[in-house]
Coordinates of C-alpha atoms and ligand atoms in Angstrom, one line a residue:
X15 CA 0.0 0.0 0.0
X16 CA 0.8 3.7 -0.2
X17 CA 2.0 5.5 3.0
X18 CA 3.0 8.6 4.1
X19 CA 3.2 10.5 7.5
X20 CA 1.8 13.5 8.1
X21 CA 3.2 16.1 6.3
X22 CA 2.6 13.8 3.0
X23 CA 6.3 13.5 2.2
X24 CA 7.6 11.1 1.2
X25 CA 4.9 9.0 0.4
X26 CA 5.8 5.4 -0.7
X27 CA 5.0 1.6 -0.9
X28 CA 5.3 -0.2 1.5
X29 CA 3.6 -3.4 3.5
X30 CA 1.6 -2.7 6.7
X31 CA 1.8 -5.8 9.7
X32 CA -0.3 -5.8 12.2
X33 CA 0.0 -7.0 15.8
X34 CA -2.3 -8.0 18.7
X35 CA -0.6 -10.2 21.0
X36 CA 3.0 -10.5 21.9
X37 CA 4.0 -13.8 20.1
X38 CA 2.6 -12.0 17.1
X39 CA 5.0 -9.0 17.3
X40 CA 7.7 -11.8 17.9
X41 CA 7.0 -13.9 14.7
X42 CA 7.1 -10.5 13.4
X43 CA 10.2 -9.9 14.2
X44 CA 11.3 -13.6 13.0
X45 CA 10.1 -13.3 9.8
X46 CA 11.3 -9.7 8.3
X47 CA 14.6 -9.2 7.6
X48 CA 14.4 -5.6 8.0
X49 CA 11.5 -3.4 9.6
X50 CA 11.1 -0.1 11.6
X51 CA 7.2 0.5 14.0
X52 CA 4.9 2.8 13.6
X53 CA 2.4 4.1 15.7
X54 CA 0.0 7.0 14.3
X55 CA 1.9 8.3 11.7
X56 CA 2.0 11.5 13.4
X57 CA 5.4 12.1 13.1
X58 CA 6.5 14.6 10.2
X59 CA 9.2 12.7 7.8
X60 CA 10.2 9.4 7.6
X61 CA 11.5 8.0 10.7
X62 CA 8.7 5.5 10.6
X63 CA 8.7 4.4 7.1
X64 CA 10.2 1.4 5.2
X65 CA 9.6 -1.4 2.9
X66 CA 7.9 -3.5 6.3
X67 CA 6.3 -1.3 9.0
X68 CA 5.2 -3.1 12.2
X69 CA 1.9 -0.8 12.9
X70 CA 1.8 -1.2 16.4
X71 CA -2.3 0.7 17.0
X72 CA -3.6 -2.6 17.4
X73 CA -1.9 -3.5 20.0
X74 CA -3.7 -1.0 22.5
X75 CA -4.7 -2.8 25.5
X76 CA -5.1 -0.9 29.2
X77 CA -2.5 -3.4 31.4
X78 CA -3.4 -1.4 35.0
X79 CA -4.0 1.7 36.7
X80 CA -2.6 2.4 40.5
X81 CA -4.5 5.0 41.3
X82 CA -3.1 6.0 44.4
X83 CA 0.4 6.8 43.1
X84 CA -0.9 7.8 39.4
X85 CA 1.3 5.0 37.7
X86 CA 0.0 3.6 34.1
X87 CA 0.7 0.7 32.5
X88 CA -0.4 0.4 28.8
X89 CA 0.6 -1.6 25.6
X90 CA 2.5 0.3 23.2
X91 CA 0.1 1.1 20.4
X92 CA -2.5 2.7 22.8
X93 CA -3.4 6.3 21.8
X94 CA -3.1 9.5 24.3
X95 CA -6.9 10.3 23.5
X96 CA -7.7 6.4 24.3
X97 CA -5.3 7.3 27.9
X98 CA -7.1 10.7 28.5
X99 CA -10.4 9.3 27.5
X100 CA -9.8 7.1 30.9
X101 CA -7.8 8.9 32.8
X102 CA -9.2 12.7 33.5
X103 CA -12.4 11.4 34.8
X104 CA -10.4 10.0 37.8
X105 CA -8.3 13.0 38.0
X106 CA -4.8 12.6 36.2
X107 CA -3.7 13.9 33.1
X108 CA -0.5 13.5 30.8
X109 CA 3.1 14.9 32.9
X110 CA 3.8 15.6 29.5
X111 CA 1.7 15.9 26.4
X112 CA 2.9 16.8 22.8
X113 CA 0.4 19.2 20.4
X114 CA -1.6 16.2 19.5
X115 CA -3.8 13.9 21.2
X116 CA -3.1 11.2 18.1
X117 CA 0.1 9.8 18.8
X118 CA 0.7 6.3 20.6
X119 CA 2.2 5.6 23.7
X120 CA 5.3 3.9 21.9
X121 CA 5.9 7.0 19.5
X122 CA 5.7 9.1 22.3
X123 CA 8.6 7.5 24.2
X124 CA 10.6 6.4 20.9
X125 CA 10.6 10.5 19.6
X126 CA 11.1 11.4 23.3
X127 CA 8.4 14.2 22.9
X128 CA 7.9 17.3 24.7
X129 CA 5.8 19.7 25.4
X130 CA 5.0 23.1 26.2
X131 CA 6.4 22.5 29.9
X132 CA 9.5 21.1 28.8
X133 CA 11.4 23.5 30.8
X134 CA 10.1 22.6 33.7
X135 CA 9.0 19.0 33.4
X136 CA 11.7 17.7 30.9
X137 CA 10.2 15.2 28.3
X138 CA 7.9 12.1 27.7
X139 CA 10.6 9.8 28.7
X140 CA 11.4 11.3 32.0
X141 CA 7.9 10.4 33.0
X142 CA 8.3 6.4 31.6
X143 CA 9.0 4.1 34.9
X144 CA 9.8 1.5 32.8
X145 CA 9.0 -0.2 29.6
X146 CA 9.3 -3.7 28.6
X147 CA 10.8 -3.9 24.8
X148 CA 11.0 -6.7 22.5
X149 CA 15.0 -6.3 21.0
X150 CA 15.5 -7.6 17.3
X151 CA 16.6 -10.6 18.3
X152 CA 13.5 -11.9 19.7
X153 CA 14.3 -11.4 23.7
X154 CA 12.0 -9.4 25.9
X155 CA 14.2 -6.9 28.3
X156 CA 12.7 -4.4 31.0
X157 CA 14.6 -1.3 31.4
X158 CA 14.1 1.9 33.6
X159 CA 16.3 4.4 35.0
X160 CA 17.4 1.7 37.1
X161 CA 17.4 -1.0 35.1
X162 CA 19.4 -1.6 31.7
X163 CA 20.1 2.3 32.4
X164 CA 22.1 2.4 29.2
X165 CA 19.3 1.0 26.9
X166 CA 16.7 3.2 28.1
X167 CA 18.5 6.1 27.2
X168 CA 19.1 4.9 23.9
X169 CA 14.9 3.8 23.5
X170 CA 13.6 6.8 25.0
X171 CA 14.5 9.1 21.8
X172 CA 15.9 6.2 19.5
X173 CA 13.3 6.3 17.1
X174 CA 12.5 2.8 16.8
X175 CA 16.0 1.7 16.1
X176 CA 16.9 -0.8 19.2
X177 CA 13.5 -2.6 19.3
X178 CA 9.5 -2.4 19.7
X179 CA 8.6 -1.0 22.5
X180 CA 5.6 -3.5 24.4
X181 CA 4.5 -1.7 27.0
X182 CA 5.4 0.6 29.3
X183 CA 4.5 2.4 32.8
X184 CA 4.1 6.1 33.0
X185 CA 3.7 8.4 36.0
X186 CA 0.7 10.5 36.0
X187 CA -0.2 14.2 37.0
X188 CA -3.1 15.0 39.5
X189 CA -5.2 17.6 38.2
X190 CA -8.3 19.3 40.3
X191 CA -9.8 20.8 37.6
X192 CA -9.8 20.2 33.4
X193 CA -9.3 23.9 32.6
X194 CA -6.4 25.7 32.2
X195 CA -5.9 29.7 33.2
X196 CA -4.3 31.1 30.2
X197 CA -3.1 34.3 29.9
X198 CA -2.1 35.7 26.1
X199 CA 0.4 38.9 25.7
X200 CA 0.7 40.2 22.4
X201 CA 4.2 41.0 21.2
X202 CA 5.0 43.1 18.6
X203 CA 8.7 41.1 17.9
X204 CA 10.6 38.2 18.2
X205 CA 12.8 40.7 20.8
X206 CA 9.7 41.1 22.5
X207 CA 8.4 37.4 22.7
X208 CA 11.7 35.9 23.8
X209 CA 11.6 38.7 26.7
X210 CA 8.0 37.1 27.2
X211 CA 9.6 33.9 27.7
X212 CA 12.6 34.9 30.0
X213 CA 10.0 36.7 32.3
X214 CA 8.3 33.7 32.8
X215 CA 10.3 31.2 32.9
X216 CA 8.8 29.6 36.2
X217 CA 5.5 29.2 34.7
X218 CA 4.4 25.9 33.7
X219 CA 3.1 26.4 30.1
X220 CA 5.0 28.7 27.8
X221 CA 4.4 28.9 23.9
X222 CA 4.8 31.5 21.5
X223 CA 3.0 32.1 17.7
X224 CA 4.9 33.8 15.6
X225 CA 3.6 35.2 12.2
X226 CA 7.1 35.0 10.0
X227 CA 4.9 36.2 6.9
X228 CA 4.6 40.1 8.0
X229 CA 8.1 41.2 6.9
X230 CA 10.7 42.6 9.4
X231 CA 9.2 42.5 13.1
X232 CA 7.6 39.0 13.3
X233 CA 4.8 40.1 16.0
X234 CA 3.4 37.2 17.8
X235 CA 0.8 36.0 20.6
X236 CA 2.5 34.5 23.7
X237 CA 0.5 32.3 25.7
X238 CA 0.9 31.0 29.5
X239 CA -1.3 28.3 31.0
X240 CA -1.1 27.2 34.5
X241 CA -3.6 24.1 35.5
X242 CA -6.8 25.3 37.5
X243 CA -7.8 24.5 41.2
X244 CA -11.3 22.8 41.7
X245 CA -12.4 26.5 43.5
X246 CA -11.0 28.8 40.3
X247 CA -12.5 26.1 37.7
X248 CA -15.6 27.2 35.7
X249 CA -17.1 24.2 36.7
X250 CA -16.1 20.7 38.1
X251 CA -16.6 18.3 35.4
X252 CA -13.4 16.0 34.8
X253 CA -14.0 15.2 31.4
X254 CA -13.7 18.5 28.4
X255 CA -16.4 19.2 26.8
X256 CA -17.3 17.6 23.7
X257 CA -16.7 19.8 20.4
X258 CA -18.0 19.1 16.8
X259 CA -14.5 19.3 14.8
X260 CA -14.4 20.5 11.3
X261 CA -12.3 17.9 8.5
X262 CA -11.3 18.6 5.1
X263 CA -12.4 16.1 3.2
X264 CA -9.4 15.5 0.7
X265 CA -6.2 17.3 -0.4
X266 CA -7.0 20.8 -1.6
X267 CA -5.8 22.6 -4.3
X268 CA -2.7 24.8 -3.8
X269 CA -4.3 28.4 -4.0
X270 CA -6.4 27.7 -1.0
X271 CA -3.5 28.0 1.3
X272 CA -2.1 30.7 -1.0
X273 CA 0.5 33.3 0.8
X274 CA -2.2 35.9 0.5
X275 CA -4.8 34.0 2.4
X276 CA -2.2 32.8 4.9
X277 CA -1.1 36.6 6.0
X278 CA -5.0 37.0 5.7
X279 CA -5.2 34.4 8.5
X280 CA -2.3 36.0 10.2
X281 CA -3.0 39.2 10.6
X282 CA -6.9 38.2 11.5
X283 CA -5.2 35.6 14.5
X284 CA -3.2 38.1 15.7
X285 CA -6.0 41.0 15.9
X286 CA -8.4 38.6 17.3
X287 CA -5.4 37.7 20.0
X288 CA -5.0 41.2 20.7
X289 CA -8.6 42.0 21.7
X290 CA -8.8 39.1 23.7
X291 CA -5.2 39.5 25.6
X292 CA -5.3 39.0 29.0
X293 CA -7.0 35.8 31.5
X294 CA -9.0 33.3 30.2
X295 CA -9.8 29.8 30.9
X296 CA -9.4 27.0 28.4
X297 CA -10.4 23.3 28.4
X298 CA -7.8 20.9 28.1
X299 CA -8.6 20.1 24.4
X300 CA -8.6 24.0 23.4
X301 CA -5.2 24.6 25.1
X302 CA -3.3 21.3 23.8
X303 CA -4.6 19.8 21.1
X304 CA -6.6 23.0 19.0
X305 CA -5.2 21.7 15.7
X306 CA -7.0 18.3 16.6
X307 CA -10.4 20.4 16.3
X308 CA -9.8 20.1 12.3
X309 CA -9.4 17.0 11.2
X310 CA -6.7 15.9 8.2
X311 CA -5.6 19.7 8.5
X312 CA -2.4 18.3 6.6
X313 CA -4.7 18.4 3.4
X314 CA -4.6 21.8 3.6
X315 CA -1.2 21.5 2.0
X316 CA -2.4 19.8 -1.4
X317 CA -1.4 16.6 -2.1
X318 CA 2.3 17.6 -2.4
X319 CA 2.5 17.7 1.4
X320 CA 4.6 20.0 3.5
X321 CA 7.7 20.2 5.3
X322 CA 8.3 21.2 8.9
X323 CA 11.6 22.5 10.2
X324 CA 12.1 22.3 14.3
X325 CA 15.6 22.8 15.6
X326 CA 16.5 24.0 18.7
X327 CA 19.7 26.5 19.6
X328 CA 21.5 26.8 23.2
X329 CA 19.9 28.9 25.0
X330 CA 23.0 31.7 24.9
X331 CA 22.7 32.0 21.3
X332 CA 19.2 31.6 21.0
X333 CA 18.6 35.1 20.4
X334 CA 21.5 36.6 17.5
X335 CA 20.8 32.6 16.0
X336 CA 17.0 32.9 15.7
X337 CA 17.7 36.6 14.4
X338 CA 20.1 35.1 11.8
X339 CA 17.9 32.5 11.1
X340 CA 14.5 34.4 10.2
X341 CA 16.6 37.5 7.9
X342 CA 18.1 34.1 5.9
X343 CA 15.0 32.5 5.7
X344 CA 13.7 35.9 4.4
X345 CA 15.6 36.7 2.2
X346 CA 15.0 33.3 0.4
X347 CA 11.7 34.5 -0.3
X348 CA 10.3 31.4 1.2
X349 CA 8.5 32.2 4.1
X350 CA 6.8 29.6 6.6
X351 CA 2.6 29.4 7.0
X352 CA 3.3 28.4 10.5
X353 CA 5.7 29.0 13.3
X354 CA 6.0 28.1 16.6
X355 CA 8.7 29.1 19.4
X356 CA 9.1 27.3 22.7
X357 CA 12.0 27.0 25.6
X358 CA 13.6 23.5 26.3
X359 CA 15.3 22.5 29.1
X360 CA 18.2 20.3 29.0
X361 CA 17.5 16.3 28.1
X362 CA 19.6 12.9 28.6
X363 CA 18.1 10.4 25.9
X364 CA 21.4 9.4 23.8
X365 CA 19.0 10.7 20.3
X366 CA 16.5 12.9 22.3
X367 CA 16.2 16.4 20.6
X368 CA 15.8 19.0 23.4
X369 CA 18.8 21.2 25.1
X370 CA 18.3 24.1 27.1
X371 CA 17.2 26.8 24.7
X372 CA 14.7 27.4 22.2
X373 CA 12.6 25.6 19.6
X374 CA 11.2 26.8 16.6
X375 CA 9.0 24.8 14.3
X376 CA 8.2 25.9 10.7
X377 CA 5.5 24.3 7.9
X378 CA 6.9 25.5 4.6
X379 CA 5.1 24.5 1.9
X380 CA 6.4 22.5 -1.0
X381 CA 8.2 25.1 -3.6
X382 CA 10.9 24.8 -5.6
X383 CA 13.7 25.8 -3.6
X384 CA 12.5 24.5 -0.3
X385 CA 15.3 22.1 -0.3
X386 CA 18.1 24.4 -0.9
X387 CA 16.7 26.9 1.4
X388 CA 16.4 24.1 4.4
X389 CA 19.9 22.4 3.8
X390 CA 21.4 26.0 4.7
X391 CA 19.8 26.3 7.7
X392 CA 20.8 22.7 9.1
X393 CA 24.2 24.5 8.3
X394 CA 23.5 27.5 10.2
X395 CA 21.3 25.4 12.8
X396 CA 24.6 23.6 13.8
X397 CA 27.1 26.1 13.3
X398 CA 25.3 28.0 16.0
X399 CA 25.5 24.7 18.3
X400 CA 22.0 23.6 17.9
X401 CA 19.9 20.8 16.2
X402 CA 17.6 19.4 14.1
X403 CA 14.2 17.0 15.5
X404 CA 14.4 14.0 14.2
X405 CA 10.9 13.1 14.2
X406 CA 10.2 16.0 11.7
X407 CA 12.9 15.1 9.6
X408 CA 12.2 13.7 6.3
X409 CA 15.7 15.0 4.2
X410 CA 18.8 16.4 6.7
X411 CA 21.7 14.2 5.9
X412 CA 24.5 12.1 7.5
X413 CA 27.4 15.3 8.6
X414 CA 24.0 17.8 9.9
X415 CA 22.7 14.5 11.9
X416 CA 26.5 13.9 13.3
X417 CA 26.8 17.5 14.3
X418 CA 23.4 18.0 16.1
X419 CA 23.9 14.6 18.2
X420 CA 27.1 14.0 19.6
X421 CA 26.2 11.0 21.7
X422 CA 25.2 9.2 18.3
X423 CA 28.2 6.8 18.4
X424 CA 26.8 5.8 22.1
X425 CA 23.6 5.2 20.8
X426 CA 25.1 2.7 17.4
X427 CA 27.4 0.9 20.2
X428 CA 24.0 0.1 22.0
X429 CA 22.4 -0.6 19.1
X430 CA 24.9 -3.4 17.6
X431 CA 24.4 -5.2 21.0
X432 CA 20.8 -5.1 20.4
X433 CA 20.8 -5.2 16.9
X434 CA 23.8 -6.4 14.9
X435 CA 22.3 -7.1 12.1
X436 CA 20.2 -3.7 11.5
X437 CA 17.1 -5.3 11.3
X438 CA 15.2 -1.7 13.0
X439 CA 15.7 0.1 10.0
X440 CA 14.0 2.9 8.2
X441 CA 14.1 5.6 5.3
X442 CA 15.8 8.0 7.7
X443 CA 17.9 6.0 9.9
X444 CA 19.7 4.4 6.4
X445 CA 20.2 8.1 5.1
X446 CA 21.8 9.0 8.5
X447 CA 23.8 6.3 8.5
X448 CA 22.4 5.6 12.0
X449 CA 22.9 1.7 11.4
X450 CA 25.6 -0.9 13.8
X451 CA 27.1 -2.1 11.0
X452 CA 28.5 1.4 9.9
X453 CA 29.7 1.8 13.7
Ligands
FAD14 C1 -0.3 18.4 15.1 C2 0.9 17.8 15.6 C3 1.5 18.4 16.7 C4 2.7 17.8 17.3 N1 3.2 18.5 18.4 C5 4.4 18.0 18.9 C6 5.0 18.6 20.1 O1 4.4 19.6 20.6 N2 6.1 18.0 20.6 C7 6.7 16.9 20.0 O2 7.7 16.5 20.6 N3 6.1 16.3 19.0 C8 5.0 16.8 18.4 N4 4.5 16.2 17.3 C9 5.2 15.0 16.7 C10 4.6 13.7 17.3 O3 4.3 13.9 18.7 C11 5.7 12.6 17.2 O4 6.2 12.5 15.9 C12 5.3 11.3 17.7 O5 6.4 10.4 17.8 C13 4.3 10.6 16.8 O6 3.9 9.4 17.4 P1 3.2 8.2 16.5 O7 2.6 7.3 17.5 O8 2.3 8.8 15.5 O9 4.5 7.5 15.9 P2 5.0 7.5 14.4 O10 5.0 8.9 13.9 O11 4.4 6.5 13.6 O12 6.6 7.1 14.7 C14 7.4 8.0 15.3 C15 8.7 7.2 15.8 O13 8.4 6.3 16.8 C16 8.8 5.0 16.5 N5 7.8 4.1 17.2 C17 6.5 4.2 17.2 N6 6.0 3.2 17.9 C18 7.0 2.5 18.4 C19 7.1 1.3 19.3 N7 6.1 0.7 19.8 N8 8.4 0.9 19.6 C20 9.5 1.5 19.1 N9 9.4 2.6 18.3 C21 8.2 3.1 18.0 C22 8.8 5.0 15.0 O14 9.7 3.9 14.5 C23 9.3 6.4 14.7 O15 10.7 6.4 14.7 C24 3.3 16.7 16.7 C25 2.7 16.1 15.6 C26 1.5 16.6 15.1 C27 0.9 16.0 13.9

């Protein structure tokens, strides 16, 4: 069948196997010579694409729930709507929870994803107490902080390359209340935003909008969120409410999402944020997941698909790199629809992508060029210490990848133990060169 991830690109053949049950996954992993998971797709690239894909949604089974010390324990291929479908009514919500709801358990820990409290609560994997992982040559290990320290480090973040995750248990949050106090500040520059941040740097939720398609200033909404107490809520129901979500029924053509109408949208999001600066509440849903409200939003794109660009620069140079950044991206005359800025704190996973400092994604449409303009920026990106995210990486090659993760030969010594013989292999870990028989 045809696949592709989410941004579209690359889309190619491949065969789909499904698991439900252990021995399954294990006869799996007997009978392909080569094969890389894949949980939702969500990911933007082709970190989970290959000739064999072991889709792992199937496999989606609730193993228990302590809930007196919050501690979850769910097969891999469960989804986070499926875990907050069960959990918020008793209380608990994600420690850490990524801008979509539609990601599995398994991708989550093997793209070691953060969130928009990553500077305070680090990433998905320091929130795993252990996970049980099938290795490519057929043996089941557990491993924790604790316990096979080393491969944990190189799972949590290792993009599927060591073995399928199973299961794994995850540490939950209390919550009183399923709204979150937001407060929005408009700011007329990227000067201003990242002052925004620094300001509030012991707040729990921090994100930034940026709109990269008004020349020069790049004015943005920033956006704070701090979970409510059961007195401040606007009432005391644990689950959100239920919204009707809009979809777009198939790939549109590319005028709809034309530079014009985007700096329409722009300027009309940042007005509307304006007027409405100051406290509000959100739900859960509005504040985390408001691109879930539309569903295949991707489409929007056409059916060429899109490419998004995330690095992240030390924190020191954050401000001159992002600067640098945005006037070369500029003056390429290829500006992105959407842009995102967030601070990181510092991470441990051998392959995980944050370090103290700040994150900014970009969707830039397919156009001629795009490739030339993006291959300059992994050069500036790591010239200015910083890095790439793998798991929206669909085209950076071997030298950028070996620049932006030092610990990589750490991570291939693990892997040959685990997996001499490369059998966890995919489109982006062969054109990284990320394979044990290269180490
Ligand atoms: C709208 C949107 C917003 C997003 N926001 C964020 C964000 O804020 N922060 C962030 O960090 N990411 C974000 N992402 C990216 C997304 O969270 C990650 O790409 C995530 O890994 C996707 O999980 P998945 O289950 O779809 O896995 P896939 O995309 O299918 O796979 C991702 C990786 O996980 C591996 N994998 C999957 N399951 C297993 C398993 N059982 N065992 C071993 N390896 C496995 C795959 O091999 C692959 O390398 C966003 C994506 C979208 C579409």
């Amino acid at each position: 069948m045809v696949i592709a991830n989410w941004n579209s690109y690359p889309r190619i053949e491949a065969n789909l196997w499904d698991f439900r049950a252990e021995a399954e996954a294990l006869e799996l992993l007997h009978k392909l010579d080569s094969c890389i998971p894949r949980g939702m797709g969500r990911s933007y690239g082709d970190c989970s694409l290959a000739s064999h894909i072991i889709s792992t949604p199937g496999f989606n089974r609730f193993i228990s729930l302590d809930q007196e010390q919050g501690i979850l324990e769910c097969e891999a291929g469960t989804s986070l709507k499926d875990i907050l479908r069960v959990i918020l009514p008793l209380g608990w919500f994600l420690p850490v929870t990524p801008g979509t709801k539609y990601i599995t358990l398994g991708g989550a820990i093997a793209s070691d994803v953060h969130g928009k409290n990553h500077h305070i609560h680090g990433a998905f994997g320091s929130h795993v107490h252990s996970l049980r992982m099938l290795t490519p040559q057929g043996e089941v290990i557990t491993c924790s902080r604790e316990q096979n320290p080393e491969v944990f480090s190189a799972v949590c973040g290792g993009m599927g390359l060591v073995g399928l995750i199973l299961s794994a248990r995850i540490r939950l949050m209390p919550i009183h209340s399923v709204y979150i106090r937001q407060k929005t500040i408009p700011a007329g520059s990227l000067d201003q935003l990242m002052e925004l941040f620094e300001l509030n740097e012991d707040c729990t939720y921090s994100v930034a909008w940026m709109d990269c398609l008004s020349r020069g200033q790049n004015p943005g909404l920033f956006m704070l969120g701090e979970h409510c107490t059961a007195k401040e809520a606007p009432d005391r129901n644990l689950s959100p409410p239920e919204r009707a979500g809009l979809s777009i029924p198939g790939h549109l053509p590319g005028w709809v999402l034309s530079r014009a109408a985007l700096k329409a949208f722009n300027s009309l999001y940042y007005t509307r944020g304006r007027a409405n600066a100051g406290y509000s509440f959100q739900d859960l849903e509005s504040f985390f997941y408001p691109l879930d409200r539309v569903q295949h939003w991707n489409r929007l794109y056409g059916s060429k698909g899109f490419l998004q660009y995330q690095f992240v620069l030390p924190k020191e140079d954050s401000r001159p790199g992002l600067k640098r950044i945005l006037d070369h991206i500029n003056s390429f005359g290829l500006p992105p629809y959407l842009a995102v800025l967030k601070l990181l704190g510092s991470q441990k996973g051998l392959l995980s992508f944050p370090m103290r400092g700040y994150t900014l994604a970009l969707d830039f449409p397919m156009k001629p060029g795009l490739t030339a303009l993006l291959n300059t920026l992994d050069q500036l990106v790591h010239d200015l210490g910083g890095r790439v995210y793998l798991a929206k990486d669909a085209r950076m090659n071997q030298n950028s990848f070996i620049r932006g993760y030092p610990e990589n030969r750490r991570f291939l010594e693990i892997k040959h133990g685990l997996d001499p013989d490369n059998k966890m292999t995919s489109l982006q870990s062969k054109r990284l060169g990320l394979c044990a028989k290269a180490y």
